[in-house]
Coordinates of C-alpha atoms in Angstrom, one line a residue:
Chain L
M1 CA 23.2 -15.9 36.5
T2 CA 25.4 -13.9 34.2
E3 CA 24.9 -10.9 31.9
R4 CA 24.7 -13.4 29.1
S5 CA 21.7 -15.2 30.7
V6 CA 18.5 -14.5 29.0
G7 CA 15.0 -16.1 29.7
L8 CA 12.4 -16.7 27.0
I9 CA 8.8 -17.7 27.6
G10 CA 7.0 -18.9 24.5
L11 CA 8.4 -21.2 21.8
G12 CA 5.9 -20.9 19.0
I13 CA 6.4 -20.1 15.3
M14 CA 8.2 -16.9 16.3
G15 CA 9.8 -17.8 19.6
Q16 CA 11.7 -20.9 18.4
P17 CA 13.7 -19.1 15.6
M18 CA 14.2 -16.1 17.9
A19 CA 15.6 -18.4 20.6
R20 CA 18.0 -20.1 18.1
N21 CA 19.4 -16.6 17.1
L22 CA 20.0 -15.8 20.7
L23 CA 21.9 -19.1 21.2
R24 CA 23.9 -18.4 18.1
A25 CA 24.8 -15.0 19.5
G26 CA 26.2 -16.7 22.6
Y27 CA 23.4 -16.1 25.0
Q28 CA 22.7 -18.7 27.7
L29 CA 19.0 -19.4 27.5
T30 CA 16.4 -20.5 30.1
V31 CA 13.2 -21.4 28.4
A32 CA 9.7 -22.2 29.5
T33 CA 6.4 -22.9 27.8
R34 CA 2.9 -23.3 29.1
Q35 CA 2.6 -26.5 27.1
R36 CA 4.4 -29.2 29.1
G37 CA 7.3 -30.8 27.4
K38 CA 7.7 -28.3 24.7
A39 CA 10.6 -26.4 26.4
E40 CA 12.4 -29.6 27.2
A41 CA 12.1 -30.9 23.6
F42 CA 13.4 -27.5 22.3
A43 CA 16.4 -27.5 24.7
K44 CA 17.2 -31.1 23.7
E45 CA 17.0 -30.4 20.0
N46 CA 19.0 -27.2 20.2
S47 CA 21.8 -27.9 22.7
H48 CA 24.3 -28.0 19.8
L49 CA 23.7 -24.3 19.3
G50 CA 24.6 -23.2 22.9
Q51 CA 23.6 -23.5 26.5
V52 CA 19.8 -23.9 26.9
E53 CA 17.9 -25.0 29.9
A54 CA 14.3 -25.8 30.1
V55 CA 12.4 -25.0 33.3
E56 CA 8.7 -25.5 34.4
T57 CA 7.4 -22.0 35.0
P58 CA 7.8 -18.4 34.2
A59 CA 8.8 -17.8 37.8
A60 CA 11.6 -20.4 37.5
V61 CA 12.8 -18.4 34.4
A62 CA 12.9 -15.2 36.5
R63 CA 14.9 -16.9 39.1
N64 CA 17.5 -17.8 36.6
C65 CA 17.6 -14.6 34.5
R66 CA 17.4 -10.8 35.0
T67 CA 16.3 -10.4 31.4
I68 CA 13.2 -12.2 30.4
I69 CA 11.6 -12.2 27.0
T70 CA 7.9 -13.1 26.5
M71 CA 6.8 -14.1 23.1
V72 CA 3.2 -15.5 23.5
T73 CA 0.1 -14.9 21.4
D74 CA -2.3 -12.6 23.0
T75 CA -3.0 -10.1 25.9
P76 CA -4.4 -12.8 28.3
D77 CA -1.4 -15.0 27.6
V78 CA 1.1 -12.3 28.6
E79 CA -1.1 -11.4 31.6
A80 CA -1.0 -15.1 32.7
V81 CA 2.7 -15.4 32.2
V82 CA 3.5 -12.1 34.0
R83 CA 1.1 -11.8 36.9
G84 CA -0.5 -15.3 37.1
Q85 CA 0.4 -18.0 39.6
D86 CA 4.1 -18.9 39.1
G87 CA 4.3 -15.9 36.9
I88 CA 7.4 -13.7 36.3
L89 CA 6.4 -11.1 38.9
T90 CA 6.3 -13.6 41.8
A91 CA 10.0 -14.2 41.4
A92 CA 11.7 -11.4 39.4
G93 CA 14.1 -9.3 41.5
P94 CA 14.5 -5.6 41.4
G95 CA 16.3 -4.4 38.4
S96 CA 15.0 -7.3 36.3
I97 CA 13.9 -6.3 32.8
I98 CA 10.8 -7.9 31.1
I99 CA 10.8 -7.6 27.3
D100 CA 7.4 -8.4 25.9
M101 CA 7.8 -9.2 22.2
S102 CA 4.2 -10.4 21.8
T103 CA 1.6 -8.1 20.1
I104 CA -0.9 -7.1 22.7
S105 CA -3.1 -4.3 24.0
P106 CA -1.2 -1.0 24.5
R107 CA -3.5 -0.3 27.5
V108 CA -2.9 -3.6 29.2
T109 CA 0.8 -3.1 28.4
R110 CA 0.7 0.2 30.4
E111 CA -1.0 -1.6 33.3
L112 CA 1.6 -4.4 33.4
A113 CA 4.4 -2.0 33.2
A114 CA 3.0 -0.1 36.1
E115 CA 2.5 -3.3 38.2
A116 CA 6.1 -4.3 37.3
A117 CA 7.4 -0.9 38.4
T118 CA 6.0 -1.4 41.9
R119 CA 8.4 -4.3 42.2
E120 CA 11.2 -2.3 40.7
V121 CA 11.0 -4.5 37.5
H122 CA 11.5 -2.6 34.1
W123 CA 9.1 -3.3 31.3
L124 CA 9.8 -2.9 27.6
D125 CA 7.2 -3.6 25.0
A126 CA 9.0 -4.7 21.9
P127 CA 6.6 -6.2 19.4
V128 CA 8.0 -7.2 16.0
S129 CA 7.1 -7.3 12.4
G130 CA 8.7 -9.4 9.7
G131 CA 7.0 -12.7 10.5
E132 CA 8.5 -16.1 10.7
K133 CA 11.0 -15.2 7.9
G134 CA 12.2 -12.3 9.8
A135 CA 12.4 -14.3 12.9
I136 CA 14.5 -17.0 11.2
E137 CA 16.7 -14.6 9.4
G138 CA 17.2 -12.4 12.5
T139 CA 15.9 -9.4 10.5
L140 CA 12.9 -8.5 12.6
T141 CA 11.7 -4.9 12.9
I142 CA 11.3 -4.2 16.6
M143 CA 9.2 -1.3 18.0
V144 CA 10.0 -0.5 21.5
G145 CA 8.1 1.3 24.4
G146 CA 9.3 1.7 28.0
A147 CA 12.3 3.3 29.7
E148 CA 15.1 4.2 27.2
T149 CA 17.8 3.3 29.8
A150 CA 16.3 -0.2 29.9
L151 CA 16.3 -0.5 26.2
E152 CA 20.0 0.5 26.0
K153 CA 20.9 -2.3 28.5
V154 CA 19.2 -5.0 26.4
R155 CA 19.9 -3.5 22.9
P156 CA 22.5 -6.3 22.1
I157 CA 19.9 -8.9 22.9
L158 CA 17.4 -7.4 20.5
E159 CA 20.1 -7.0 17.9
A160 CA 20.6 -10.7 17.9
M161 CA 17.0 -11.0 16.7
G162 CA 16.3 -8.0 14.6
R163 CA 17.7 -5.4 12.4
R164 CA 15.7 -2.2 12.8
I165 CA 15.1 -1.3 16.4
T166 CA 13.1 1.9 17.0
Y167 CA 12.4 3.5 20.3
F168 CA 8.9 5.1 20.5
G169 CA 8.6 6.4 24.1
P170 CA 6.8 5.3 27.2
A171 CA 5.4 1.7 27.8
G172 CA 2.6 0.9 25.3
N173 CA 4.0 3.0 22.6
G174 CA 5.9 0.0 21.0
Q175 CA 2.5 -1.8 20.9
A176 CA 0.7 1.3 19.4
A177 CA 3.5 1.5 16.6
K178 CA 3.0 -2.2 15.8
L179 CA -0.8 -1.7 15.6
C180 CA -0.1 1.2 13.0
N181 CA 1.9 -1.4 11.1
Q182 CA -1.1 -3.8 11.0
I183 CA -3.5 -1.0 9.9
L184 CA -1.2 -0.4 6.9
V185 CA -0.8 -4.1 6.2
V186 CA -4.6 -4.7 6.0
G187 CA -5.4 -1.6 4.0
N188 CA -2.7 -2.3 1.4
L189 CA -4.0 -5.9 1.2
L190 CA -7.6 -4.7 0.6
A191 CA -6.3 -2.5 -2.2
V192 CA -4.5 -5.4 -3.8
C193 CA -7.5 -7.8 -3.5
E194 CA -9.8 -5.1 -5.2
A195 CA -7.4 -4.3 -8.0
L196 CA -6.6 -7.9 -8.9
T197 CA -10.3 -8.8 -8.8
F198 CA -11.3 -5.9 -10.9
G199 CA -8.4 -6.7 -13.3
A200 CA -9.5 -10.2 -13.7
K201 CA -13.1 -9.3 -14.3
S202 CA -11.9 -6.9 -16.9
G203 CA -10.0 -9.6 -18.7
L204 CA -6.5 -8.4 -17.9
D205 CA -3.5 -10.7 -17.8
L206 CA -2.6 -10.5 -14.1
P207 CA 1.1 -11.2 -14.2
T208 CA 1.3 -8.4 -16.8
L209 CA -0.7 -6.2 -14.6
H210 CA 1.3 -6.9 -11.6
Q211 CA 4.6 -6.2 -13.4
A212 CA 3.3 -2.8 -14.6
L213 CA 1.8 -1.7 -11.3
T214 CA 4.7 -2.6 -9.0
G215 CA 6.8 0.0 -10.9
G216 CA 4.9 3.1 -9.9
A217 CA 2.7 5.0 -7.4
A218 CA 0.4 2.0 -6.9
N219 CA 3.2 -0.2 -5.4
S220 CA 3.4 -1.6 -2.0
W221 CA 5.0 -4.5 -0.2
A222 CA 1.6 -6.1 -0.3
L223 CA 1.3 -5.8 -4.0
E224 CA 4.8 -7.1 -4.6
V225 CA 4.7 -10.0 -2.3
L226 CA 1.1 -11.0 -1.5
G227 CA -0.2 -9.9 -4.9
K228 CA 2.3 -12.4 -6.5
K229 CA 1.2 -15.1 -4.2
I230 CA -2.5 -14.4 -5.1
I231 CA -1.7 -14.6 -8.9
D232 CA 0.3 -17.8 -8.3
R233 CA -2.6 -19.2 -6.3
D234 CA -0.3 -19.8 -3.3
F235 CA -2.4 -19.4 -0.1
K236 CA 0.0 -20.9 2.3
P237 CA 0.6 -18.8 5.4
A238 CA 3.4 -16.3 5.6
F239 CA 1.0 -14.7 8.3
M240 CA -2.2 -16.6 9.2
V241 CA -5.6 -15.0 9.0
R242 CA -6.3 -15.9 12.6
L243 CA -3.3 -14.1 13.9
Q244 CA -4.0 -11.1 11.7
Q245 CA -7.6 -11.1 13.1
K246 CA -6.3 -11.2 16.6
D247 CA -4.1 -8.2 15.8
L248 CA -6.9 -6.3 14.1
R249 CA -9.1 -6.9 17.2
L250 CA -6.3 -5.3 19.2
V251 CA -6.3 -2.4 16.7
L252 CA -10.0 -1.8 16.8
D253 CA -10.2 -2.2 20.6
A254 CA -7.4 0.4 21.0
A255 CA -9.0 2.6 18.4
Y256 CA -12.3 2.4 20.3
E257 CA -10.4 3.4 23.4
N258 CA -8.7 6.4 21.8
Q259 CA -11.7 7.3 19.5
T260 CA -10.1 6.9 16.2
P261 CA -12.4 5.9 13.4
L262 CA -10.7 3.2 11.2
P263 CA -13.4 2.3 8.5
T264 CA -10.9 0.5 6.2
T265 CA -9.3 -1.5 8.9
A266 CA -12.8 -2.5 10.2
L267 CA -13.8 -3.5 6.8
G268 CA -10.8 -5.8 6.4
H269 CA -11.5 -7.3 9.9
Q270 CA -15.1 -8.1 8.9
L271 CA -14.1 -9.6 5.6
F272 CA -11.3 -11.7 7.1
S273 CA -14.0 -13.1 9.4
I274 CA -15.6 -14.9 6.4
I275 CA -12.4 -16.9 6.0
Q276 CA -12.4 -17.8 9.7
G277 CA -16.2 -18.8 9.4
E278 CA -15.2 -21.3 6.8
G279 CA -12.6 -22.8 9.2
R280 CA -9.7 -21.5 7.1
G281 CA -8.1 -19.3 9.7
D282 CA -4.8 -21.0 9.2
D283 CA -4.5 -19.9 5.6
G284 CA -2.3 -17.0 4.7
T285 CA -3.8 -13.5 4.8
Q286 CA -3.6 -13.2 1.0
S287 CA -6.5 -15.6 0.9
L288 CA -8.7 -12.5 1.4
A289 CA -8.5 -12.3 -2.4
R290 CA -10.6 -15.4 -2.7
I291 CA -13.4 -13.7 -0.8
F292 CA -13.3 -10.8 -3.3
E293 CA -13.1 -13.2 -6.3
R294 CA -16.2 -15.1 -4.9
M295 CA -18.1 -11.9 -4.2
A296 CA -17.4 -10.9 -7.8
G297 CA -18.6 -14.3 -9.2
L298 CA -15.2 -15.5 -10.3
E299 CA -14.3 -19.2 -10.0
S300 CA -11.8 -19.6 -7.2
D301 CA -9.5 -22.4 -6.5
Chain B
M1 CA 3.0 15.2 -43.4
T2 CA 6.0 13.1 -42.5
E3 CA 6.5 10.1 -40.1
R4 CA 7.8 12.6 -37.6
S5 CA 4.6 14.5 -37.5
V6 CA 2.5 13.9 -34.4
G7 CA -0.8 15.6 -33.5
L8 CA -1.6 16.5 -29.9
I9 CA -5.1 17.6 -28.6
G10 CA -5.1 18.9 -25.0
L11 CA -2.5 21.1 -23.4
G12 CA -3.2 20.8 -19.7
I13 CA -1.0 19.9 -16.8
M14 CA -0.1 16.7 -18.5
G15 CA -0.3 17.5 -22.1
Q16 CA 2.1 20.5 -22.1
P17 CA 5.2 18.7 -20.6
M18 CA 4.3 15.7 -22.9
A19 CA 4.3 17.9 -25.8
R20 CA 7.7 19.4 -24.9
N21 CA 9.2 16.0 -24.6
L22 CA 7.9 15.1 -28.1
L23 CA 9.5 18.3 -29.4
R24 CA 12.8 17.5 -27.7
A25 CA 12.7 14.0 -29.3
G26 CA 12.6 15.7 -32.8
Y27 CA 8.8 15.3 -33.5
Q28 CA 7.0 17.9 -35.5
L29 CA 3.9 18.8 -33.5
T30 CA 0.5 20.0 -34.6
V31 CA -1.5 21.1 -31.5
A32 CA -5.0 22.1 -30.8
T33 CA -7.0 22.8 -27.7
R34 CA -10.6 23.5 -27.1
Q35 CA -9.8 26.7 -25.2
R36 CA -9.2 29.3 -27.9
G37 CA -5.7 30.8 -28.0
K38 CA -4.2 28.2 -25.7
A39 CA -2.6 26.2 -28.5
E40 CA -1.3 29.4 -30.3
A41 CA 0.3 30.5 -27.0
F42 CA 1.9 27.1 -26.4
A43 CA 3.3 27.1 -29.9
K44 CA 4.8 30.5 -29.6
E45 CA 6.3 29.8 -26.2
N46 CA 7.9 26.4 -27.3
S47 CA 9.1 27.1 -30.8
H48 CA 12.7 27.1 -29.5
L49 CA 12.3 23.4 -28.8
G50 CA 11.2 22.3 -32.3
Q51 CA 8.6 22.7 -35.0
V52 CA 5.2 23.2 -33.5
E53 CA 2.0 24.5 -35.2
A54 CA -1.3 25.4 -33.5
V55 CA -4.4 24.7 -35.5
E56 CA -8.0 25.4 -34.6
T57 CA -9.8 22.1 -34.3
P58 CA -9.2 18.3 -33.9
A59 CA -10.1 17.8 -37.5
A60 CA -7.3 20.2 -38.5
V61 CA -4.9 18.2 -36.5
A62 CA -6.0 15.0 -38.2
R63 CA -5.5 16.6 -41.7
N64 CA -1.9 17.4 -40.7
C65 CA -0.9 14.2 -38.9
R66 CA -1.6 10.4 -39.2
T67 CA -0.8 9.9 -35.5
I68 CA -3.0 12.0 -33.2
I69 CA -2.6 11.9 -29.4
T70 CA -5.5 13.0 -27.2
M71 CA -4.8 14.1 -23.6
V72 CA -8.0 15.6 -22.2
T73 CA -9.8 15.2 -18.9
D74 CA -12.7 12.9 -19.0
T75 CA -14.8 10.6 -21.2
P76 CA -17.1 13.3 -22.6
D77 CA -14.0 15.4 -23.6
V78 CA -12.6 12.5 -25.5
E79 CA -15.9 11.8 -27.2
A80 CA -16.2 15.5 -28.3
V81 CA -12.7 15.6 -29.6
V82 CA -13.0 12.3 -31.5
R83 CA -16.6 12.1 -32.8
G84 CA -17.9 15.7 -32.3
Q85 CA -18.3 18.4 -34.9
D86 CA -14.8 19.1 -36.3
G87 CA -13.7 15.9 -34.4
I88 CA -10.8 13.8 -35.4
L89 CA -13.0 11.2 -37.2
T90 CA -14.4 13.8 -39.6
A91 CA -10.9 14.1 -41.2
A92 CA -8.7 11.2 -40.2
G93 CA -7.6 9.1 -43.2
P94 CA -7.4 5.3 -43.3
G95 CA -4.4 4.0 -41.4
S96 CA -4.3 7.0 -39.0
I97 CA -3.7 6.1 -35.4
I98 CA -5.4 7.7 -32.5
I99 CA -3.6 7.4 -29.2
D100 CA -5.9 8.4 -26.3
M101 CA -3.7 9.0 -23.2
S102 CA -6.6 10.4 -21.1
T103 CA -8.0 8.2 -18.4
I104 CA -11.6 7.5 -19.5
S105 CA -14.2 4.7 -19.4
P106 CA -13.1 1.3 -20.8
R107 CA -16.5 0.8 -22.2
V108 CA -16.6 4.0 -24.1
T109 CA -13.1 3.3 -25.2
R110 CA -14.3 0.1 -26.8
E111 CA -17.1 2.0 -28.6
L112 CA -14.8 4.7 -29.8
A113 CA -12.3 2.1 -31.1
A114 CA -15.1 0.3 -33.0
E115 CA -16.3 3.5 -34.5
A116 CA -12.8 4.4 -35.6
A117 CA -12.3 0.9 -37.0
T118 CA -15.3 1.6 -39.4
R119 CA -13.2 4.3 -41.0
E120 CA -10.0 2.2 -40.8
V121 CA -8.6 4.4 -38.1
H122 CA -6.7 2.5 -35.4
W123 CA -7.3 3.2 -31.8
L124 CA -4.9 2.8 -28.9
D125 CA -5.9 3.6 -25.4
A126 CA -2.7 4.6 -23.5
P127 CA -3.4 6.1 -20.2
V128 CA -0.5 7.0 -18.0
S129 CA 0.5 7.1 -14.4
G130 CA 3.3 9.1 -12.8
G131 CA 1.5 12.5 -12.6
E132 CA 2.9 15.9 -13.6
K133 CA 6.3 14.9 -12.4
G134 CA 6.4 11.8 -14.6
A135 CA 5.2 13.9 -17.6
I136 CA 7.9 16.5 -17.1
E137 CA 10.6 13.9 -16.7
G138 CA 9.4 11.7 -19.5
T139 CA 9.1 8.8 -17.1
L140 CA 5.3 8.1 -17.4
T141 CA 4.1 4.5 -17.0
I142 CA 1.9 3.9 -20.1
M143 CA -0.7 1.1 -20.1
V144 CA -1.8 0.3 -23.7
G145 CA -4.9 -1.4 -25.2
G146 CA -5.6 -1.8 -28.9
A147 CA -4.0 -3.6 -31.8
E148 CA -0.4 -4.5 -31.1
T149 CA 0.7 -3.8 -34.7
A150 CA -0.5 -0.2 -34.1
L151 CA 1.4 0.0 -30.8
E152 CA 4.7 -1.1 -32.5
K153 CA 4.3 1.7 -35.1
V154 CA 4.0 4.4 -32.4
R155 CA 6.2 2.9 -29.7
P156 CA 9.1 5.4 -30.3
I157 CA 6.5 8.3 -29.8
L158 CA 5.5 6.8 -26.5
E159 CA 9.1 6.3 -25.5
A160 CA 9.5 10.1 -25.8
M161 CA 7.1 10.5 -23.0
G162 CA 7.3 7.4 -20.8
R163 CA 9.6 4.7 -19.5
R164 CA 7.4 1.6 -18.9
I165 CA 5.1 0.8 -21.7
T166 CA 2.9 -2.3 -21.2
Y167 CA 0.6 -3.9 -23.7
F168 CA -2.6 -5.2 -22.2
G169 CA -4.6 -6.5 -25.2
P170 CA -7.7 -5.2 -27.0
A171 CA -9.0 -1.6 -26.9
G172 CA -10.2 -0.7 -23.3
N173 CA -7.7 -2.9 -21.5
G174 CA -5.2 -0.1 -21.1
Q175 CA -7.9 1.9 -19.4
A176 CA -8.9 -1.0 -17.3
A177 CA -5.3 -1.4 -16.1
K178 CA -5.1 2.3 -15.3
L179 CA -8.2 1.9 -13.2
C180 CA -6.5 -1.0 -11.3
N181 CA -3.7 1.5 -10.6
Q182 CA -6.2 4.0 -9.1
I183 CA -7.8 1.3 -6.9
L184 CA -4.5 0.5 -5.4
V185 CA -3.6 4.3 -5.0
V186 CA -6.7 5.0 -3.0
G187 CA -6.6 1.9 -0.9
N188 CA -3.0 2.5 0.0
L189 CA -3.8 6.1 0.9
L190 CA -6.6 5.2 3.1
A191 CA -4.3 2.8 5.0
V192 CA -1.8 5.6 5.4
C193 CA -4.4 8.1 6.7
E194 CA -5.7 5.6 9.2
A195 CA -2.3 4.4 10.6
L196 CA -1.0 8.1 10.9
T197 CA -4.1 9.2 12.6
F198 CA -4.2 6.3 15.0
G199 CA -0.4 6.8 15.6
A200 CA -1.1 10.6 16.3
K201 CA -4.0 9.7 18.7
S202 CA -1.7 7.2 20.4
G203 CA 0.9 9.9 21.1
L204 CA 3.6 8.5 18.8
D205 CA 6.2 10.6 17.1
L206 CA 5.1 10.5 13.5
P207 CA 8.5 11.0 11.8
T208 CA 9.9 8.1 13.9
L209 CA 6.8 6.0 13.0
H210 CA 7.2 6.8 9.3
Q211 CA 10.8 5.7 9.4
A212 CA 10.1 2.5 11.1
L213 CA 7.2 1.5 9.0
T214 CA 8.7 2.3 5.5
G215 CA 11.3 -0.5 6.2
G216 CA 9.0 -3.4 6.2
A217 CA 5.8 -5.2 5.1
A218 CA 3.7 -2.1 5.8
N219 CA 5.4 -0.1 3.2
S220 CA 3.9 1.5 0.1
W221 CA 4.7 4.3 -2.4
A222 CA 1.8 6.0 -0.6
L223 CA 3.4 5.7 2.8
E224 CA 6.7 6.8 1.6
V225 CA 5.8 9.8 -0.5
L226 CA 2.2 10.8 0.7
G227 CA 2.8 9.8 4.3
K228 CA 5.9 12.1 4.4
K229 CA 3.8 15.0 2.9
I230 CA 1.1 14.5 5.5
I231 CA 3.6 14.6 8.4
D232 CA 5.2 17.7 6.9
R233 CA 1.7 19.3 6.5
D234 CA 2.3 19.7 2.8
F235 CA -1.1 19.4 1.0
K236 CA -0.1 20.9 -2.3
P237 CA -1.2 18.7 -5.2
A238 CA 0.9 16.2 -6.8
F239 CA -2.4 14.8 -7.9
M240 CA -5.6 16.8 -7.2
V241 CA -8.6 15.4 -5.3
R242 CA -11.0 16.4 -8.0
L243 CA -9.0 14.4 -10.7
Q244 CA -8.7 11.4 -8.3
Q245 CA -12.5 11.7 -7.8
K246 CA -13.0 11.7 -11.5
D247 CA -10.9 8.5 -11.9
L248 CA -12.6 6.8 -8.9
R249 CA -16.0 7.6 -10.6
L250 CA -14.7 5.8 -13.7
V251 CA -13.5 2.9 -11.5
L252 CA -16.8 2.5 -9.8
D253 CA -18.8 2.9 -12.9
A254 CA -16.7 0.2 -14.6
A255 CA -17.0 -1.9 -11.5
Y256 CA -20.7 -1.6 -11.6
E257 CA -20.7 -2.6 -15.2
N258 CA -18.6 -5.7 -14.7
Q259 CA -20.1 -6.4 -11.2
T260 CA -17.0 -6.2 -9.0
P261 CA -17.6 -5.1 -5.4
L262 CA -15.0 -2.5 -4.4
P263 CA -15.9 -1.5 -0.9
T264 CA -12.5 0.0 -0.1
T265 CA -12.4 2.1 -3.2
A266 CA -16.0 3.2 -2.7
L267 CA -15.1 4.3 0.8
G268 CA -12.3 6.4 -0.4
H269 CA -14.5 8.0 -3.0
Q270 CA -17.1 8.9 -0.4
L271 CA -14.5 10.4 1.9
F272 CA -12.9 12.4 -0.8
S273 CA -16.2 14.0 -1.5
I274 CA -16.0 15.7 1.9
I275 CA -12.9 17.5 0.6
Q276 CA -14.8 18.5 -2.5
G277 CA -17.8 19.7 -0.5
E278 CA -15.4 22.0 1.2
G279 CA -14.4 23.6 -2.1
R280 CA -10.8 22.1 -1.7
G281 CA -10.9 19.8 -4.7
D282 CA -7.6 21.4 -6.0
D283 CA -5.7 20.2 -2.9
G284 CA -3.5 17.1 -3.2
T285 CA -5.0 13.7 -2.5
Q286 CA -3.0 13.4 0.7
S287 CA -5.3 15.9 2.2
L288 CA -7.6 13.0 2.9
A289 CA -5.6 12.7 6.1
R290 CA -7.2 15.9 7.3
I291 CA -10.6 14.3 7.1
F292 CA -9.4 11.4 9.3
E293 CA -7.8 13.8 11.7
R294 CA -10.9 15.8 12.1
M295 CA -13.1 12.7 12.5
A296 CA -10.7 11.7 15.2
G297 CA -11.1 15.1 17.0
L298 CA -7.4 16.1 16.3
E299 CA -6.7 19.8 15.5
S300 CA -5.9 19.9 11.9
D301 CA -4.0 22.7 10.1

């Protein structure tokens, strides 16, 4: 166990490229996944990048490393990995730091941080935006909640994976900031879908429209990137509908808890559910445009 | 009457700076307004910039100039100026070009263009985005519908007022493109209002949040510019609620006509009406945030 030892639990679309960037930065990794064999396969395939060991359980990761990253899908996944049987907290020693980079409930985050604190384990919530592309390129935006002293200890580790690291205050605040990000993402996408559908129904040439509107006060990342994909009929996922829906459920649950009305976000959540109902939850979020096109009576491909 | 003669009807927030830019570019202006004395005052105040003459009626403008710009508020205003008593069409000769830079109904635009065509008068709809600032700086985005040959004749005139001039096809298409712009503007603003309100209710520091989110996939012009004003509690108008509402009514009327469902845009229109109901229609559109703050039980200033 050295200062260069980092544990990582979760090797999905995001976890794998993040792990590779940690190896390239010289960290010695201990990895575990809940799906048997996945960690071993990863360790074998990536041993050329650096020192990486696969172990069986989160507890085994915590015995190897004082800094443990979790990158799993949803709130119950983090709960299982942290406080379940063979979870991190069964083995983590005092002074250990858990960095949860998953996007989960701010409220449960505060609960987990409090539980960790009773064992003198620090908690940082550090959810990311930037998607698979940002994970591969090491350019993730990282929104951090928890003790600032803990953040400063692990900042170099985060810098191996991301570019813009922002501290937001106590545990849970990183998750709340990430949820703000998702509110913007869905609202901007709704606007793109409505504008392009109205434009198509009005007989406008959409590439011309896109070029004109990206230059002014109507512009957004969603218009630039997702708008272009919609016009090009490219519905491959940069970010899958089912993961967006998971995040929007987190947003709406948190907004219910702190009593914030979010009618636009709720509208987006409802309309995305049409795509899920069709069994196309693995499509990219920009496929929301097809729902608008169909509602407007346009042929959709 | 020379090729450098341009007529301009409407000297409001937009028309005045546009007129000054035409004078600076060396055009000889004939101006008229429906409000008596306003054109005369403008001519007197701006005679140092170039040759500018005030006349009494749109018909008098059309007798002086073969190119006539209209920059008035709404559909009925353009109709009055074009086909009313002493309107442009009572006097415009064959080959004249009317450039309507107001934001009005695409359907009425097509009707007016057809009526103009019976008198061999060309119609260009050329609504703008960029607001008062863009008008002053001569950097307006101009979205053009009508005959492309007519556009090419007047392009230098438009270039004196704007930077990005895009041709969208037949009459009405410029207006349709402008309405797409407004759909995006309102959806992006709704997203900003919801994200900042949720962030405030979650106890986040809003300037920190703003800085983090403008760097990634959540970003928009609305977040950058209007989000900053909301955080700074600056509700002065860059674009007034009552003008935004006029444009959204045009959007929703046109969407009703071409049967495009626009739930997000309709939501924005409804919520803006709260501000109008309070008699604050002259506030900037970013004051929509105060409605969300109040709905969420936050103290608003």
